[in-house]
C-alpha cells in the first residue's frame, strides 16, 4: 500500500474547513469513487475507503483535534477498530460508518436504494416484482379477469444477455480470475486485516465486457412489456396481493424467474363504502316515512332491495340486510358480510304547494305534547300566586 495521504488532502479541504464543508467534500468524493459507479476503475474502491476514513476522523471533533495534534498516530486505532469488522462489501463499510448521517438522504438512497444481493457464481433466480394495480369498487366486489402490461427486464436479444457487442464476448476478469470475489489486506499498526469482498473490477460478475452491446448498454437486459393475466377473486380489498408465480424478473445463468406480486388498490365509490366485509350506505328518506314507517327501495351491488323502514325510525338508525355485503372465499369457506343502511332525514329545503298545504293541516291538528301541556298549565297556575302590582 502506498504512503498514507493527509486527511485534509484526501478530501481536498483546508485545515480550518467547517463541518459542512467536510460533509460536502466527502459526498463529492464518495460519489466520484463509489465502486458501484466505477466498475472499470480498480483504484476507485481504494480511493473511496481513503475518503471514508478521512471523513470518519475529521467529522468527529475529538478525533479531528487529536489528528491535528498528533497526526495518524493520534487516531489510527479508531479507524482500525471499525475496519476490523469483516465487511463483505464497500457498501457495508459505508453504511456502517455513515448510516446515521445519510439515512434518507439522496446520496444514501442512490447507493442503497433497491440494493441487490450479489451472488457472483452459479444460477441466480430473478427478483420478485411488485406492482400496484387499481380496480373499481365493482370489480373488487364481483371479481374480474384483467390483462395488464408489466414491464419486465428480459435477456437482451441482441447479445443474448452477455452485455458484449455482437461478435465480441466478455473476457474473464483479471483481478479475480473470474471468481467475482477479491481479498483485501490492510496493515493497521501491528495487525493485518483480511477481508473478502465483491470484486471491484467486475462487480462480482467474474467477467469484463470490453465493448458493451448497443442494445442494452452492456447490462445484458432490456425492458419489455409482457401481457399478464390477472384473475381477481370476488371480495378483494385494497392491499390484497395476487401472486403470479414465475412472472417476475428473469434469472441469470439458468436461474428461474421470480414471482410477480400485484397489490390491488380499490377505488372509492361515491355511494358504497366498505367496512371489513360489510357495505355501508347513507340514505336520506322523507321524514314522514321515518315517522310512519313504510317500504323503501335501495340499490345494492347485487340489485335493488326493498327495505322496511319501521315506524318512528330515529335519525342515524342502521338497517341491516344480512349477507348482502362482501362475499368472499376464505380458507373456511364462503364469508358473507352485511349491507348496512344508515337512515337520515331532514327538514326539506323546498316544498311543493301541496306539501305545504298538507303540513299546514298537520300543524292545526297536531296537539302539543301532553306532558308539556300539563307542565305549562302548572307553571301558569303557580305564577298567579306571585301576582304583584307594579
Ligand atoms: Zn445487449
Ligand atoms: Zn473480477
Tab-separated table of C-alpha atoms and ligand atoms in Angstrom:
chain	number	residue	atom	x	y	z
A	1	UNK	CA	0.000	0.000	0.000
A	2	UNK	CA	1.262	3.456	-0.797
A	3	UNK	CA	2.082	6.180	1.691
A	4	UNK	CA	-0.945	7.415	3.660
A	5	UNK	CA	-2.134	10.803	2.492
A	6	UNK	CA	-3.090	13.643	4.767
A	7	UNK	CA	-6.829	13.502	5.557
A	8	UNK	CA	-7.438	17.127	4.557
A	9	UNK	CA	-5.632	16.498	1.322
A	10	UNK	CA	-7.716	13.387	0.678
A	11	UNK	CA	-10.938	15.343	0.949
A	12	UNK	CA	-9.420	18.423	-0.750
A	13	UNK	CA	-10.333	20.847	2.026
A	14	UNK	CA	-8.331	23.331	4.093
A	15	UNK	CA	-7.274	22.680	7.700
A	16	UNK	CA	-9.951	25.024	9.000
A	17	UNK	CA	-12.815	23.536	6.956
A	18	UNK	CA	-16.212	23.652	8.638
A	19	UNK	CA	-18.305	20.546	9.328
A	20	UNK	CA	-20.489	21.446	6.393
A	21	UNK	CA	-17.575	21.838	4.018
A	22	UNK	CA	-16.250	18.473	5.136
A	23	UNK	CA	-19.559	16.797	4.534
A	24	UNK	CA	-19.889	18.332	1.088
A	25	UNK	CA	-16.339	17.416	0.139
A	26	UNK	CA	-16.838	13.866	1.331
A	27	UNK	CA	-20.088	13.414	-0.538
A	28	UNK	CA	-18.411	14.575	-3.687
A	29	UNK	CA	-15.516	12.151	-3.235
A	30	UNK	CA	-17.828	9.331	-2.237
A	31	UNK	CA	-19.972	9.807	-5.308
A	32	UNK	CA	-16.987	10.059	-7.638
A	33	UNK	CA	-15.325	6.974	-6.247
A	34	UNK	CA	-18.090	4.690	-5.140
A	35	UNK	CA	-17.142	1.277	-6.559
A	36	UNK	CA	-20.654	0.614	-7.774
A	37	UNK	CA	-20.303	3.615	-10.038
A	38	UNK	CA	-16.769	2.818	-11.128
A	39	UNK	CA	-16.770	-0.798	-12.125
A	40	UNK	CA	-13.860	-0.250	-14.502
A	41	UNK	CA	-11.551	1.539	-12.077
A	42	UNK	CA	-9.957	-0.758	-9.506
A	43	UNK	CA	-8.468	2.263	-7.762
A	44	UNK	CA	-11.901	3.683	-7.027
A	45	UNK	CA	-12.545	1.323	-4.138
A	46	UNK	CA	-9.246	2.273	-2.533
A	47	UNK	CA	-9.970	5.967	-3.013
A	48	UNK	CA	-13.438	5.527	-1.623
A	49	UNK	CA	-12.100	3.860	1.501
A	50	UNK	CA	-9.479	6.570	1.860
A	51	UNK	CA	-12.137	9.292	1.705
A	52	UNK	CA	-14.375	7.380	4.108
A	53	UNK	CA	-11.565	7.066	6.601
A	54	UNK	CA	-10.661	10.747	6.298
A	55	UNK	CA	-14.262	11.785	6.821
A	56	UNK	CA	-14.743	9.373	9.695
A	57	UNK	CA	-11.880	11.059	11.543
A	58	UNK	CA	-12.418	14.692	10.563
A	59	UNK	CA	-16.170	14.711	11.147
A	60	UNK	CA	-15.605	13.769	14.792
A	61	UNK	CA	-14.369	16.884	16.656
A	62	UNK	CA	-12.440	14.841	19.196
A	63	UNK	CA	-10.719	12.670	16.640
A	64	UNK	CA	-10.078	15.671	14.467
A	65	UNK	CA	-8.282	17.617	17.189
A	66	UNK	CA	-6.307	14.512	18.063
A	67	UNK	CA	-5.344	14.141	14.412
A	68	UNK	CA	-4.414	17.832	14.183
A	69	UNK	CA	-2.044	17.473	17.120
A	70	UNK	CA	-0.574	14.008	16.680
A	71	UNK	CA	-1.200	13.089	13.060
A	72	UNK	CA	-2.084	9.483	12.179
A	73	UNK	CA	-0.582	8.265	15.455
A	74	UNK	CA	-3.343	10.056	17.320
A	75	UNK	CA	-6.241	8.437	15.504
A	76	UNK	CA	-5.148	5.284	13.785
A	77	UNK	CA	-6.508	2.911	16.373
A	78	UNK	CA	-10.003	4.278	15.956
A	79	UNK	CA	-10.274	3.502	12.307
A	80	UNK	CA	-8.725	0.083	12.749
A	81	UNK	CA	-11.473	-0.791	15.159
A	82	UNK	CA	-14.093	-0.034	12.555
A	83	UNK	CA	-12.136	-1.674	9.829
A	84	UNK	CA	-11.507	-4.791	11.853
A	85	UNK	CA	-15.027	-5.980	11.270
A	86	UNK	CA	-15.332	-8.091	8.236
A	87	UNK	CA	-17.237	-6.049	5.765
A	88	UNK	CA	-18.217	-8.059	2.794
A	89	UNK	CA	-18.654	-5.041	0.576
A	90	UNK	CA	-17.679	-1.437	0.479
A	91	UNK	CA	-21.341	-0.647	0.796
A	92	UNK	CA	-21.426	-2.377	4.163
A	93	UNK	CA	-18.487	-0.342	5.364
A	94	UNK	CA	-20.054	2.815	4.059
A	95	UNK	CA	-23.404	2.149	5.608
A	96	UNK	CA	-21.999	1.164	8.980
A	97	UNK	CA	-19.933	4.326	9.148
A	98	UNK	CA	-22.389	6.819	7.811
A	99	UNK	CA	-25.823	5.367	8.116
A	100	UNK	CA	-26.993	7.934	10.632
A	101	UNK	CA	-25.597	10.797	8.647
A	102	UNK	CA	-27.142	9.878	5.386
A	103	UNK	CA	-30.263	7.961	6.226
A	104	UNK	CA	-32.996	9.249	3.996
A	105	UNK	CA	-30.501	11.326	2.140
A	106	UNK	CA	-30.394	11.358	-1.640
A	107	UNK	CA	-26.850	10.116	-1.581
A	108	UNK	CA	-27.757	7.258	0.672
A	109	UNK	CA	-30.703	6.149	-1.350
A	110	UNK	CA	-28.670	6.375	-4.514
A	111	UNK	CA	-26.244	3.812	-3.177
A	112	UNK	CA	-28.534	1.600	-1.188
A	113	UNK	CA	-31.991	2.030	-2.605
A	114	UNK	CA	-33.025	-1.208	-4.202
A	115	UNK	CA	-29.736	-2.773	-3.262
A	116	UNK	CA	-29.364	-6.236	-4.629
A	117	UNK	CA	-27.674	-9.223	-3.104
A	118	UNK	CA	-24.945	-10.210	-5.429
A	119	UNK	CA	-24.081	-13.808	-5.842
A	120	UNK	CA	-21.022	-13.977	-8.007
A	121	UNK	CA	-21.298	-17.571	-9.207
A	122	UNK	CA	-23.971	-20.107	-10.054
A	123	UNK	CA	-27.503	-19.601	-11.288
A	124	UNK	CA	-29.306	-16.599	-9.911
A	125	UNK	CA	-33.048	-16.623	-9.769
A	126	UNK	CA	-34.746	-13.427	-10.904
A	127	UNK	CA	-36.074	-10.895	-8.425
A	128	UNK	CA	-39.701	-10.807	-7.425
A	129	UNK	CA	-41.598	-7.848	-8.805
A	130	UNK	CA	-44.251	-5.875	-7.022
A	131	UNK	CA	-46.718	-3.641	-8.824
A	132	UNK	CA	-49.784	-1.717	-7.730
A	133	UNK	CA	-52.957	-2.118	-9.717
A	134	UNK	CA	-56.110	-0.065	-9.356
A	135	UNK	CA	-59.544	-1.621	-9.765
A	136	UNK	CA	-63.067	-0.282	-9.392
A	137	UNK	CA	-65.249	-0.955	-6.367
A	138	UNK	CA	-67.498	-3.118	-8.510
A	139	UNK	CA	-64.610	-5.223	-9.817
A	140	UNK	CA	-63.491	-5.745	-6.227
A	141	UNK	CA	-66.981	-6.900	-5.217
A	142	UNK	CA	-67.704	-9.210	-8.146
A	143	UNK	CA	-64.161	-10.263	-9.027
A	144	UNK	CA	-62.861	-9.937	-12.577
A	145	UNK	CA	-60.275	-11.036	-15.093
A	146	UNK	CA	-57.802	-8.476	-16.444
A	147	UNK	CA	-54.808	-8.420	-18.747
A	148	UNK	CA	-52.083	-5.957	-17.788
A	149	UNK	CA	-48.821	-4.859	-19.365
A	150	UNK	CA	-45.959	-5.417	-16.987
A	151	UNK	CA	-42.538	-4.025	-17.894
A	152	UNK	CA	-40.106	-6.855	-17.267
A	153	UNK	CA	-36.369	-6.868	-17.675
A	154	UNK	CA	-35.518	-9.619	-20.090
A	155	UNK	CA	-32.365	-11.023	-21.536
A	156	UNK	CA	-31.225	-8.675	-24.312
A	157	UNK	CA	-31.944	-10.398	-27.606
A	158	UNK	CA	-29.071	-8.615	-29.359
A	159	UNK	CA	-26.305	-10.010	-27.152
A	160	UNK	CA	-28.211	-12.939	-25.602
A	161	UNK	CA	-27.663	-11.401	-22.211
A	162	UNK	CA	-23.874	-11.283	-22.305
A	163	UNK	CA	-23.790	-7.488	-22.477
A	164	UNK	CA	-20.998	-7.668	-25.060
A	165	UNK	CA	-21.289	-6.209	-28.543
A	166	UNK	CA	-22.177	-8.657	-31.319
A	167	UNK	CA	-19.108	-10.563	-32.468
A	168	UNK	CA	-17.223	-9.989	-29.215
A	169	UNK	CA	-17.517	-11.874	-25.977
A	170	UNK	CA	-16.844	-10.935	-22.355
A	171	UNK	CA	-13.380	-11.710	-21.011
A	172	UNK	CA	-12.589	-13.320	-17.710
A	173	UNK	CA	-11.831	-10.645	-15.120
A	174	UNK	CA	-8.092	-10.498	-14.471
A	175	UNK	CA	-8.494	-9.061	-10.990
A	176	UNK	CA	-10.428	-12.015	-9.594
A	177	UNK	CA	-9.745	-14.699	-12.223
A	178	UNK	CA	-13.466	-14.998	-12.744
A	179	UNK	CA	-14.379	-15.809	-9.142
A	180	UNK	CA	-16.112	-12.459	-8.636
A	181	UNK	CA	-14.559	-12.032	-5.195
A	182	UNK	CA	-11.343	-10.380	-4.119
A	183	UNK	CA	-9.320	-10.385	-0.926
A	184	UNK	CA	-8.405	-7.074	0.634
A	185	UNK	CA	-5.451	-6.866	3.010
A	186	UNK	CA	-4.712	-3.927	5.237
A	187	UNK	CA	-1.915	-3.346	7.660
A	188	UNK	CA	-3.023	-1.291	10.639
A	189	UNK	CA	-0.309	-0.821	13.230
A	190	UNK	CA	0.738	-4.337	14.176
A	191	UNK	CA	-2.351	-6.057	12.884
A	192	UNK	CA	-3.142	-7.274	9.415
A	193	UNK	CA	-6.767	-7.380	8.378
A	194	UNK	CA	-8.024	-9.600	5.616
A	195	UNK	CA	-11.487	-9.345	4.207
A	196	UNK	CA	-13.333	-10.802	1.244
A	197	UNK	CA	-15.403	-8.549	-0.894
A	198	UNK	CA	-17.100	-8.456	-4.230
A	199	UNK	CA	-14.513	-7.862	-6.942
A	200	UNK	CA	-14.238	-4.132	-7.508
A	201	UNK	CA	-13.206	-4.580	-11.130
A	202	UNK	CA	-16.061	-6.729	-12.435
A	203	UNK	CA	-18.546	-6.068	-9.588
A	204	UNK	CA	-18.862	-9.768	-8.916
A	205	UNK	CA	-19.683	-10.858	-12.475
A	206	UNK	CA	-16.324	-12.558	-12.959
A	207	UNK	CA	-16.048	-11.145	-16.459
A	208	UNK	CA	-15.392	-7.834	-18.130
A	209	UNK	CA	-17.192	-6.534	-21.170
A	210	UNK	CA	-14.797	-4.610	-23.346
A	211	UNK	CA	-17.226	-3.374	-25.983
A	212	UNK	CA	-20.712	-3.098	-24.492
A	213	UNK	CA	-23.734	-4.152	-26.532
A	214	UNK	CA	-25.564	-1.197	-28.074
A	215	UNK	CA	-28.975	-2.674	-27.481
A	216	UNK	CA	-28.687	-2.844	-23.698
A	217	UNK	CA	-25.639	-0.640	-22.995
A	218	UNK	CA	-23.837	-3.628	-21.530
A	219	UNK	CA	-26.403	-4.551	-18.913
A	220	UNK	CA	-27.419	-7.697	-20.801
A	221	UNK	CA	-31.062	-6.932	-20.181
A	222	UNK	CA	-33.757	-4.886	-21.792
A	223	UNK	CA	-37.191	-3.908	-20.613
A	224	UNK	CA	-40.132	-5.414	-22.385
A	225	UNK	CA	-43.824	-5.263	-21.730
A	226	UNK	CA	-45.342	-8.612	-21.041
A	227	UNK	CA	-49.079	-9.202	-21.045
A	228	UNK	CA	-50.043	-10.856	-17.804
A	229	UNK	CA	-53.448	-12.245	-16.920
A	230	UNK	CA	-54.866	-11.354	-13.529
A	231	UNK	CA	-57.616	-13.434	-12.036
A	232	UNK	CA	-59.089	-11.228	-9.317
A	233	UNK	CA	-61.378	-13.138	-6.970
A	234	UNK	CA	-64.624	-11.581	-5.647
A	235	UNK	CA	-64.419	-9.665	-2.393
A	236	UNK	CA	-60.837	-8.367	-2.521
A	237	UNK	CA	-59.960	-5.199	-0.650
A	238	UNK	CA	-57.179	-2.622	-1.045
A	239	UNK	CA	-53.839	-4.144	-0.131
A	240	UNK	CA	-54.796	-7.611	-1.367
A	241	UNK	CA	-51.844	-9.209	-3.089
A	242	UNK	CA	-52.098	-11.549	-6.033
A	243	UNK	CA	-49.104	-13.765	-6.537
A	244	UNK	CA	-48.388	-14.785	-10.082
A	245	UNK	CA	-45.759	-17.460	-9.999
A	246	UNK	CA	-42.716	-17.206	-12.253
A	247	UNK	CA	-43.781	-13.921	-13.831
A	248	UNK	CA	-41.169	-11.783	-12.091
A	249	UNK	CA	-37.760	-10.873	-13.421
A	250	UNK	CA	-35.814	-13.414	-15.416
A	251	UNK	CA	-32.943	-15.159	-13.706
A	252	UNK	CA	-29.365	-15.394	-14.881
A	253	UNK	CA	-27.213	-18.381	-15.721
A	254	UNK	CA	-30.180	-20.728	-15.760
A	255	UNK	CA	-31.837	-19.383	-12.606
A	256	UNK	CA	-35.636	-19.359	-12.678
A	257	UNK	CA	-37.888	-16.337	-12.877
A	258	UNK	CA	-39.001	-14.562	-9.757
A	259	UNK	CA	-42.654	-14.090	-8.889
A	260	UNK	CA	-44.890	-11.156	-9.676
A	261	UNK	CA	-46.921	-9.688	-6.859
A	262	UNK	CA	-49.828	-7.447	-7.776
A	263	UNK	CA	-51.044	-5.258	-4.948
A	264	UNK	CA	-54.639	-4.224	-5.570
A	265	UNK	CA	-55.895	-0.753	-4.818
A	266	UNK	CA	-59.668	-0.434	-4.816
A	267	UNK	CA	-61.064	2.902	-5.960
A	268	UNK	CA	-63.532	4.544	-3.641
A	269	UNK	CA	-67.203	4.509	-4.667
A	270	UNK	CA	-69.483	7.553	-4.486
A	271	UNK	CA	-72.240	5.601	-2.735
A	272	UNK	CA	-70.975	2.313	-1.336
A	273	UNK	CA	-68.387	2.279	1.437
A	274	UNK	CA	-66.679	-0.827	2.688
A	275	UNK	CA	-66.014	-1.624	6.311
A	276	UNK	CA	-64.495	-5.040	6.762
A	277	UNK	CA	-66.857	-7.318	4.895
A	278	UNK	CA	-69.831	-5.022	5.337
A	279	UNK	CA	-71.017	-2.496	2.788
A	280	UNK	CA	-72.346	0.702	4.287
A	281	UNK	CA	-74.518	3.327	2.623
A	282	UNK	CA	-76.037	6.528	3.939
A	283	UNK	CA	-79.563	7.181	2.721
A	284	UNK	CA	-81.819	10.154	3.060
A	285	UNK	CA	-85.533	9.373	3.410
A	286	UNK	CA	-88.581	11.717	3.575
A	287	UNK	CA	-89.257	12.484	7.241
A	288	UNK	CA	-92.923	11.305	7.202
A	289	UNK	CA	-91.590	7.878	6.181
A	290	UNK	CA	-89.329	7.883	9.226
A	291	UNK	CA	-92.328	8.679	11.443
A	292	UNK	CA	-94.955	6.459	9.865
A	293	UNK	CA	-92.717	3.701	8.539
A	294	UNK	CA	-93.064	2.032	5.154
A	295	UNK	CA	-91.125	0.415	2.353
A	296	UNK	CA	-88.131	1.924	0.603
A	297	UNK	CA	-86.084	0.544	-2.287
A	298	UNK	CA	-82.312	0.969	-2.233
A	299	UNK	CA	-79.690	-0.103	-4.736
A	300	UNK	CA	-77.163	-2.727	-3.622
A	301	UNK	CA	-74.266	-4.069	-5.700
A	302	UNK	CA	-76.447	-7.147	-6.268
A	303	UNK	CA	-79.515	-5.245	-7.440
A	304	UNK	CA	-82.337	-3.225	-5.849
A	305	UNK	CA	-83.577	-4.323	-2.436
A	306	UNK	CA	-86.816	-3.332	-0.747
A	307	UNK	CA	-86.237	-2.468	2.876
A	308	UNK	CA	-88.849	-1.930	5.542
A	309	UNK	CA	-88.463	1.299	7.441
A	310	UNK	CA	-90.030	0.747	10.866
A	311	UNK	CA	-92.340	3.300	12.499
A	312	UNK	CA	-90.592	6.053	14.498
A	313	UNK	CA	-87.190	5.397	12.967
A	314	UNK	CA	-84.648	7.629	14.676
A	315	UNK	CA	-82.134	9.727	12.778
A	316	UNK	CA	-78.929	7.707	12.331
A	317	UNK	CA	-80.616	4.302	12.781
A	318	UNK	CA	-78.950	1.441	10.958
A	319	UNK	CA	-80.966	-1.072	8.983
A	320	UNK	CA	-79.243	-4.333	8.164
A	321	UNK	CA	-79.617	-6.582	5.149
A	322	UNK	CA	-77.963	-9.821	6.122
A	323	UNK	CA	-75.463	-11.468	3.752
A	324	UNK	CA	-75.838	-8.711	1.170
A	325	UNK	CA	-72.365	-7.285	1.788
A	326	UNK	CA	-68.995	-8.506	0.544
A	327	UNK	CA	-68.909	-12.151	-0.464
A	328	UNK	CA	-65.532	-13.804	-0.478
A	329	UNK	CA	-63.901	-17.168	-0.252
A	330	UNK	CA	-61.807	-17.861	2.819
A	331	UNK	CA	-59.985	-20.976	3.894
A	332	UNK	CA	-63.048	-21.793	5.993
A	333	UNK	CA	-65.497	-21.432	3.148
A	334	UNK	CA	-67.601	-18.562	1.882
A	335	UNK	CA	-67.824	-15.484	4.040
A	336	UNK	CA	-70.751	-13.077	3.744
A	337	UNK	CA	-70.774	-9.527	5.035
A	338	UNK	CA	-73.937	-7.482	5.595
A	339	UNK	CA	-75.372	-4.480	3.835
A	340	UNK	CA	-75.965	-1.626	6.281
A	341	UNK	CA	-78.140	1.384	5.515
A	342	UNK	CA	-77.753	4.383	7.796
A	343	UNK	CA	-81.054	6.294	7.797
A	344	UNK	CA	-81.097	10.085	7.670
A	345	UNK	CA	-83.876	12.621	7.251
A	346	UNK	CA	-84.043	16.365	7.434
A	347	UNK	CA	-86.312	19.376	7.044
A	348	UNK	CA	-86.890	19.713	3.296
A	349	UNK	CA	-85.367	22.815	1.721
A	350	UNK	CA	-88.088	23.245	-0.879
A	351	UNK	CA	-91.662	22.079	-0.810
A	352	UNK	CA	-94.475	21.961	-3.323
A	353	UNK	CA	-97.742	23.794	-2.700
A	354	UNK	CA	-99.431	20.515	-1.992
A	355	UNK	CA	-96.823	19.573	0.594
A	356	UNK	CA	-97.130	22.959	2.265
A	357	UNK	CA	-100.904	22.657	2.413
A	358	UNK	CA	-100.698	19.228	3.997
A	359	UNK	CA	-98.202	20.469	6.542
A	360	UNK	CA	-100.428	23.421	7.433
A	361	UNK	CA	-103.254	20.988	8.094
A	362	UNK	CA	-100.983	18.819	10.165
A	363	UNK	CA	-99.890	21.852	12.177
A	364	UNK	CA	-103.519	22.619	13.054
A	365	UNK	CA	-104.449	19.113	14.075
A	366	UNK	CA	-101.262	18.064	15.791
A	367	UNK	CA	-101.502	18.657	19.546
A	368	UNK	CA	-98.720	19.810	21.781
A	369	UNK	CA	-97.160	17.127	23.800
A	370	UNK	CA	-99.495	16.237	26.661
A	371	UNK	CA	-96.608	16.183	29.108
A	372	UNK	CA	-95.556	19.657	28.126
A	373	UNK	CA	-99.092	20.974	28.178
A	374	UNK	CA	-99.593	19.824	31.780
A	375	UNK	CA	-96.311	21.396	32.815
A	376	UNK	CA	-97.254	24.677	31.176
A	377	UNK	CA	-100.617	24.740	32.971
A	378	UNK	CA	-98.912	24.170	36.336
A	379	UNK	CA	-96.369	26.912	35.756
A	380	UNK	CA	-99.084	29.392	34.802
A	381	UNK	CA	-101.099	28.475	37.923
A	382	UNK	CA	-98.031	28.824	40.128
A	383	UNK	CA	-97.105	32.209	38.774
A	384	UNK	CA	-100.540	33.587	39.764
A	385	UNK	CA	-99.589	33.393	43.450
A	386	UNK	CA	-96.892	35.927	42.924
A	387	UNK	CA	-99.024	38.415	41.126
A	388	UNK	CA	-97.946	41.858	42.256
A	389	UNK	CA	-98.849	45.301	41.237
A	390	UNK	CA	-96.086	47.282	39.770
B	1	LIG	ZN1	-27.403	-6.485	-25.244
B	2	LIG	ZN1	-13.394	-9.542	-11.072
